[in-house]
XYZ file of C-alpha atoms in Angstrom:
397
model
C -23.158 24.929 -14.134
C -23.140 23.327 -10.861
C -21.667 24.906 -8.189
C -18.406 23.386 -6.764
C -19.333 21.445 -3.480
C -17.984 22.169 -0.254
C -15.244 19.276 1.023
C -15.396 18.135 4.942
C -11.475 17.012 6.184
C -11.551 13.132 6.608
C -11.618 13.359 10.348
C -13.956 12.768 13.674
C -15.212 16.170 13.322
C -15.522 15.440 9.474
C -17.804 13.277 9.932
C -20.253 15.338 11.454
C -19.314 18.035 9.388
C -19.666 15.702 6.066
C -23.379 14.029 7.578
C -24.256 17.995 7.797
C -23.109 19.025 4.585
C -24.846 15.704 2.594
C -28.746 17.023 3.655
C -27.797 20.286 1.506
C -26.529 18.023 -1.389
C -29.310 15.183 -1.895
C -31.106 14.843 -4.615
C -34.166 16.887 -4.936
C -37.936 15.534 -4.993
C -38.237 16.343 -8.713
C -35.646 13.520 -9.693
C -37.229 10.807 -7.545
C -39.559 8.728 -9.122
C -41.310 5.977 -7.054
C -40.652 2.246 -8.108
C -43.854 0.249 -8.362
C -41.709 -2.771 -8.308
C -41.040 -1.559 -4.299
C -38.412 -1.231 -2.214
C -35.442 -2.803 0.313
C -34.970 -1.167 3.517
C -32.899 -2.532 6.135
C -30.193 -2.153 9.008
C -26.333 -2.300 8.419
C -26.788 -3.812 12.083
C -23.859 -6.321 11.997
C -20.886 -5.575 13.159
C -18.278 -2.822 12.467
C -17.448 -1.325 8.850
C -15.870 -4.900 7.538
C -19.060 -6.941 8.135
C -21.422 -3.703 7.012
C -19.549 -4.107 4.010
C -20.022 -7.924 3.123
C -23.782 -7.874 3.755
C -24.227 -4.906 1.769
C -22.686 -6.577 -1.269
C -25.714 -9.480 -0.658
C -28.297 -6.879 -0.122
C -27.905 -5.404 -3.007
C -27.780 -8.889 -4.892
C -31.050 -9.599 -2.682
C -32.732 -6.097 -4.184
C -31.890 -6.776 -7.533
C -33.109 -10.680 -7.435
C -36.200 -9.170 -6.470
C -36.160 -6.185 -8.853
C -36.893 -3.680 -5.953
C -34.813 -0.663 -5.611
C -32.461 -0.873 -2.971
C -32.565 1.905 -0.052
C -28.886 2.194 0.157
C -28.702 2.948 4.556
C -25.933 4.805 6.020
C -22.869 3.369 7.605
C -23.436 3.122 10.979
C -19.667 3.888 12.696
C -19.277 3.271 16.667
C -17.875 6.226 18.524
C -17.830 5.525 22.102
C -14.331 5.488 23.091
C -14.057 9.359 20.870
C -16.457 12.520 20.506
C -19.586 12.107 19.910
C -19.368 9.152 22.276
C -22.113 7.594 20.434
C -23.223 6.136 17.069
C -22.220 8.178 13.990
C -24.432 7.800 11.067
C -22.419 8.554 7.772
C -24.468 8.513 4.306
C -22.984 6.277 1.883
C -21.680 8.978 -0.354
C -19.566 10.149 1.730
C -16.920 7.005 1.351
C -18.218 5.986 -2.235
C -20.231 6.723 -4.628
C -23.674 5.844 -5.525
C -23.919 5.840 -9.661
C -21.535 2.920 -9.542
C -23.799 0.778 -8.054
C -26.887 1.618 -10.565
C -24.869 0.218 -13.610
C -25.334 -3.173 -11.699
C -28.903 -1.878 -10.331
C -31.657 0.158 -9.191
C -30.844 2.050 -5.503
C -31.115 5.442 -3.734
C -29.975 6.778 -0.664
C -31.972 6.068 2.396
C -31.649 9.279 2.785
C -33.442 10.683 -0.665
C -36.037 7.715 0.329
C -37.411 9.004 3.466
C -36.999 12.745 2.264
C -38.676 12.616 -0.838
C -40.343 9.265 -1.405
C -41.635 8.273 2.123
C -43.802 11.225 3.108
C -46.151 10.626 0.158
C -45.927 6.438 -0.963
C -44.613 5.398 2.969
C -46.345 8.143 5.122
C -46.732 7.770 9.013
C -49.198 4.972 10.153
C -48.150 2.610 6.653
C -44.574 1.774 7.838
C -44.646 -1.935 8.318
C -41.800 -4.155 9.435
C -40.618 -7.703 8.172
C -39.042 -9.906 10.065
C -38.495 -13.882 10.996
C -40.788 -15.189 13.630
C -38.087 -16.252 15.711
C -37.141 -12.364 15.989
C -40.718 -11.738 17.214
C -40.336 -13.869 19.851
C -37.816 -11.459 21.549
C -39.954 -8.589 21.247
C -41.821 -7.474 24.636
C -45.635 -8.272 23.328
C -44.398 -11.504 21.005
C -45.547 -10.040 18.457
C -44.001 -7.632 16.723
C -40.736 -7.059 15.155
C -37.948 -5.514 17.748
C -36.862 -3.389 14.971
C -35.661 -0.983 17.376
C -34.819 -2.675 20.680
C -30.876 -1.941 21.951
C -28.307 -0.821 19.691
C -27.836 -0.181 17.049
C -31.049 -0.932 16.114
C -32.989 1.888 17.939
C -30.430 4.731 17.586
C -30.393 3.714 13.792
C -33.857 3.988 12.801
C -34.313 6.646 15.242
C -31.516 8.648 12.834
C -33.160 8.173 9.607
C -36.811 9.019 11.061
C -39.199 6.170 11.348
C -41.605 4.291 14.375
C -43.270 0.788 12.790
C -47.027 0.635 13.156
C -47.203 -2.568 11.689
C -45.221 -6.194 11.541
C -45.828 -9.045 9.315
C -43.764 -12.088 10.711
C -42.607 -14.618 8.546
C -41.087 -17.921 7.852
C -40.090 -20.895 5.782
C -37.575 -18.587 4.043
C -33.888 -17.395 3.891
C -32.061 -14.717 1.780
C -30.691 -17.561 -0.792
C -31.433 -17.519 -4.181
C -33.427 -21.175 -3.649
C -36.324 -18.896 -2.195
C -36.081 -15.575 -4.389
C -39.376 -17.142 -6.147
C -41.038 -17.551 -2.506
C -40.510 -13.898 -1.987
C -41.861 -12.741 -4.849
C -44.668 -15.125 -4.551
C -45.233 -14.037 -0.731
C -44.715 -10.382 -0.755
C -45.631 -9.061 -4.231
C -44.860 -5.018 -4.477
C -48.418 -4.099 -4.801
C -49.424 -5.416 -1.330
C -46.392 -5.160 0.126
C -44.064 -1.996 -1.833
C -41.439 -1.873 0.858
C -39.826 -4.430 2.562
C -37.839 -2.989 5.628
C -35.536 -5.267 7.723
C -34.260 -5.354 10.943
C -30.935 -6.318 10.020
C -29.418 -7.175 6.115
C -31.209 -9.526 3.777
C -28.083 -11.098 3.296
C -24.948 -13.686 4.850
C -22.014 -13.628 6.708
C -19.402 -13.473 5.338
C -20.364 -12.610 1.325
C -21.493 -15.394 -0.762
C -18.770 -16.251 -3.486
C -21.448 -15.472 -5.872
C -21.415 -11.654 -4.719
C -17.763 -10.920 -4.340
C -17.790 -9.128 -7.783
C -19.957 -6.887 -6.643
C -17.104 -5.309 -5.093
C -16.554 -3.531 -8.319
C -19.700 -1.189 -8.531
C -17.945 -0.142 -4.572
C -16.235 2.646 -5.847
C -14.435 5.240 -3.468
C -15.637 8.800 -3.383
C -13.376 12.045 -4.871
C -13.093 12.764 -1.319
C -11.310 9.429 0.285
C -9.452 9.608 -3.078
C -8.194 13.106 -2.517
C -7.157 12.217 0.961
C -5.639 9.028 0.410
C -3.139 9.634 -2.360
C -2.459 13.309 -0.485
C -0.931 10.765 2.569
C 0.222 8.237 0.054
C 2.590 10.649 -2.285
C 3.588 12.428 1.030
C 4.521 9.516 3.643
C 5.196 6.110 1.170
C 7.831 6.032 -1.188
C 6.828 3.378 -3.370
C 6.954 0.371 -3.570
C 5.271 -0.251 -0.476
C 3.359 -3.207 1.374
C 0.288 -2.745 3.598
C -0.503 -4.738 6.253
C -3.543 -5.129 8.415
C -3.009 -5.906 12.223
C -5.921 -7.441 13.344
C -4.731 -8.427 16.882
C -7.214 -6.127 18.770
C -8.393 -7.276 22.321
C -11.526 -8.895 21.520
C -9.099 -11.167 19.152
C -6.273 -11.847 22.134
C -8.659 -11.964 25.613
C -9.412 -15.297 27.378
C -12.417 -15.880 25.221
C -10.833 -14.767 22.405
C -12.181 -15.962 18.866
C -9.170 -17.310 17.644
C -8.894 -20.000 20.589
C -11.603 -21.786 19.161
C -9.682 -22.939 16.352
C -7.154 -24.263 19.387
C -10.006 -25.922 20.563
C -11.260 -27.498 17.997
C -14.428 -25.710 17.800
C -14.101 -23.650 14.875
C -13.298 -24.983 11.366
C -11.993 -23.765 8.308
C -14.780 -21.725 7.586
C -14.397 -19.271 10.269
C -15.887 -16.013 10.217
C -14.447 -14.086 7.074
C -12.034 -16.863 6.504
C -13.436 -18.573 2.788
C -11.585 -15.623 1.446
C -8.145 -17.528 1.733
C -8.908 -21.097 2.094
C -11.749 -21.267 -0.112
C -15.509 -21.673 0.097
C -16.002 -25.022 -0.485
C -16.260 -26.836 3.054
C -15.310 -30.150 1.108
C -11.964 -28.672 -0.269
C -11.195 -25.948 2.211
C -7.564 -25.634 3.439
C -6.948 -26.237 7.029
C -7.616 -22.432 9.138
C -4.592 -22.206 11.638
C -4.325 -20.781 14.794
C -1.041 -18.338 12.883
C -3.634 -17.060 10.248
C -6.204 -16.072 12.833
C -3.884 -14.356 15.360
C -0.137 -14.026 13.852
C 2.216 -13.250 16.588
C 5.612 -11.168 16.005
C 7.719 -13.505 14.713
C 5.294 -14.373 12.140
C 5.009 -11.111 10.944
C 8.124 -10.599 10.757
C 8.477 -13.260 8.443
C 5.777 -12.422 5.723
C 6.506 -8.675 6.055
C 10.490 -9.128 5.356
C 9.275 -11.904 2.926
C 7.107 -9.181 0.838
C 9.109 -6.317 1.322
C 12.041 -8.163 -0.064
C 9.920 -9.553 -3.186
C 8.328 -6.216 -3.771
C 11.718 -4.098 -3.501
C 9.771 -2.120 -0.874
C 10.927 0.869 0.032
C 8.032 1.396 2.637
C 5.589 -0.240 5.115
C 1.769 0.837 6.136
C -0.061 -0.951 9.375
C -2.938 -0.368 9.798
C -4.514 -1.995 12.830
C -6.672 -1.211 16.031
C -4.307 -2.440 18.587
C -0.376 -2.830 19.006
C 1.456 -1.568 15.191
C 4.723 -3.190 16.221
C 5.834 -0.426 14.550
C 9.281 -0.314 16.076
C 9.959 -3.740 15.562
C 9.609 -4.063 11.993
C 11.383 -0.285 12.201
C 14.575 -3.004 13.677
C 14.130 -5.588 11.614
C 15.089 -3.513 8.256
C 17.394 -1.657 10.227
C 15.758 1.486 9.264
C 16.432 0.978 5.555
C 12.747 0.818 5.269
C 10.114 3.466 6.294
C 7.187 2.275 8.627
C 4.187 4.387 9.134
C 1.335 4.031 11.005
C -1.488 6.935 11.056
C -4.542 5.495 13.075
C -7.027 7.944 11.277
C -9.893 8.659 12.491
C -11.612 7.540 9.976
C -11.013 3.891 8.988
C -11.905 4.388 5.569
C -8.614 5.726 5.269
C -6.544 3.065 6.174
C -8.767 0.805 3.627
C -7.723 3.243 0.567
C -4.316 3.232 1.341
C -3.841 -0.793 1.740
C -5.715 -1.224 -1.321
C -3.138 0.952 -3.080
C -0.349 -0.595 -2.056
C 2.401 -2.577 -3.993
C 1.293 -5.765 -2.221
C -1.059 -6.267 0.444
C -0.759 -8.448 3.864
C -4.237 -9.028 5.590
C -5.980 -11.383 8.571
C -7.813 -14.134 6.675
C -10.600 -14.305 9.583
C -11.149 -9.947 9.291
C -13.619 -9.003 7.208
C -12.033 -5.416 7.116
C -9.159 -7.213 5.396
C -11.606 -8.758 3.121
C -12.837 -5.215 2.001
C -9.107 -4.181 0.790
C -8.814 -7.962 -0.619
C -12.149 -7.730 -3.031
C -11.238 -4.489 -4.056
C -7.474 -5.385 -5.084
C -9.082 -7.921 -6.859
C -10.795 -6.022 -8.571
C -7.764 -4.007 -9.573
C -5.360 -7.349 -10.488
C -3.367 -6.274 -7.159
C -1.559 -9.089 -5.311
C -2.393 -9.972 -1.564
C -1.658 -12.496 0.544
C -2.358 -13.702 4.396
C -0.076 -14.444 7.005
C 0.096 -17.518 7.984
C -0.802 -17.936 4.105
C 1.635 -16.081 1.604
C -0.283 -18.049 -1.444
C -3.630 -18.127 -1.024
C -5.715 -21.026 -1.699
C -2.906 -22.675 -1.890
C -0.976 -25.035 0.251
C 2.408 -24.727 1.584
C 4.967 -26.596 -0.634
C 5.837 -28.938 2.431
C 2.554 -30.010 2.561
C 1.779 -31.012 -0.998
């Protein structure tokens, strides 16, 4: 009988603590097996957690179009403004867990990869690295791959253990599933068994085609634990979540959302196809309100929800201003607000995708995350600036 594993708190020093603990749990070299139909290695080198998140979902799609196992990489979460005051590397396990994803296909841990597989099949001296031309042409010599110039490149492969010896440039081909026979043609696992990427073999934001991959994302015992622990103790039920997404990157001068203003951002706006719809033909108009939602707007769809829901409670999660004590006013205190900012963001995604009904920013792709997995789930969300989505207001139909 296995022996009960030891549990990290879901905090900053968690995470350390968890990385730690997760060498002393992998698997061990006798239930590895290498896959002569090669491998996927890449960089979750996009972005925070949100946009990690969508272009794993089209990695993993990319592996299995390819039939090579999929090196499933670590989340790579930015500390600088908090201990360590650096990147944190956190092993996919530790938010979800990995047999859900082999029901859909073939992956590993990065970490098991290098451990157990690399030494022998990938040793020192073979590591090769794949990458467009047009990357090559930033690299210092102009001719290899800058698979680990700035961060988070360098800090990231520097983490899970490897230098490149080798680069084989390409082009003429995208991640699309047009050129899936180009890359088999081009790169066949016998010449070439692992493919490793500077950044994800995949889009921004996820292809429609990949959003039900969101299913085989399933949380960890841990985040579970945690979550419901602050759920049954700090929201009475029914309650709405909300996700802020009014940070300062989102309200400075050069702001993303002002480009909608200006007319140089359309519908399809960073994670935005999620609410008005991925085809550019039929797409709903992308407002200014949906991007950036000021107070009295969320006002509106909050009291909107939380009378429709019966809510007896409210969580924000956001990584600016809550508002908290406004919306505290606006019900009067008849309805409880709370707002945690965890440490860990993870968190505040497991509690919004619990909720009764769920609020988010159509441009986020964190709110994207909690909307694919409510989905998943039959759980109602809705945007501001969009209480239906994919719908149109009534006074403009």
């Amino acid at each position: 009988m296995a022996a009960k594993p030891k549990r990290c708190e879901v905090s900053v020093v968690g995470l350390i603590c968890a990385a730690l603990l997760s060498v002393s749990g992998l698997t061990t070299a006798s239930e590895l097996t290498w896959d002569d139909n090669g491998y996927v290695l890449y960089c979750p080198c996009m972005g925070r957690f949100g946009n990690q998140a969508d272009h794993f979902l089209g990695s993993l799609a990319f592996a299995k179009a390819l039939n090579r196992t999929l090196a499933v990489p670590p989340w790579i979460i930015y500390r600088h403004h908090a201990p360590p005051y650096t990147n944190v590397h956190i092993p996919y396990s530790e938010y979800f867990k990995l047999e859900p994803l082999k029901q859909y296909h073939r992956v590993v841990s990065l970490e098991d990869f290098m451990a157990h597989l690399a030494p022998t099949h990938w040793p020192l001296g073979q590591r090769t690295a794949y990458c467009f031309e047009s990357a090559v042409q930033r690299s210092l010599d102009k001719k290899s791959c800058p698979m680990k110039d700035g961060n988070p490149f360098g800090p990231f492969w520097d983490h899970v253990g490897v230098d490149f010896e080798h680069s084989v440039p390409f082009s003429g081909l995208s991640f699309s599933s047009y050129y899936i026979p180009h890359w088999i043609k081009r790169f066949p696992p016998a010449e070439h068994p692992v493919l490793a990427m500077p950044g994800a073999p995949a889009q921004f934001p996820v292809l429609e085609e990949h959003i039900s991959l969101q299913r085989y994302v399933v949380w960890a015992d841990m985040m579970v634990e945690d979550g419901e622990k602050h759920i049954s103790t700090l929201l009475p039920r029914p309650y709405v979540g909300i996700h802020l997404r009014i940070g300062s990157d989102w309200v400075s001068d050069q702001n993303a959302c002002k480009l909608l203003q200006s007319g140089d951002a359309g519908p399809h706006f960073m994670a935005s196809p999620q609410c008005v719809g991925y085809d550019r033909q039929t797409a709903l108009p992308l407002t200014f309100t949906m991007c950036l939602p000021d107070l009295t707007e969320i006002l509106r769809a909050v009291k909107l929800w939380v009378k429709k829901t019966k809510a007896r409670s409210v969580y924000i999660a956001t990584d600016s201003e809550s508002h908290s004590a406004d919306i505290e006013r606006a019900f009067r205190g008849e309805v409880k607000v709370v707002n945690l900012r965890p440490d860990v963001a993870q968190l505040d995604l497991y509690i919004l995708g619990q909720a009764d009904h769920f609020i988010g920013n159509c441009v986020s792709s964190f709110s994207a995350f909690v909307k694919r997995e409510r989905d998943v789930h039959d759980r109602p969300s809705s945007f501001f600036g969009m209480d239906y989505p994919g719908k149109k207001k009534k006074d403009e139909l």
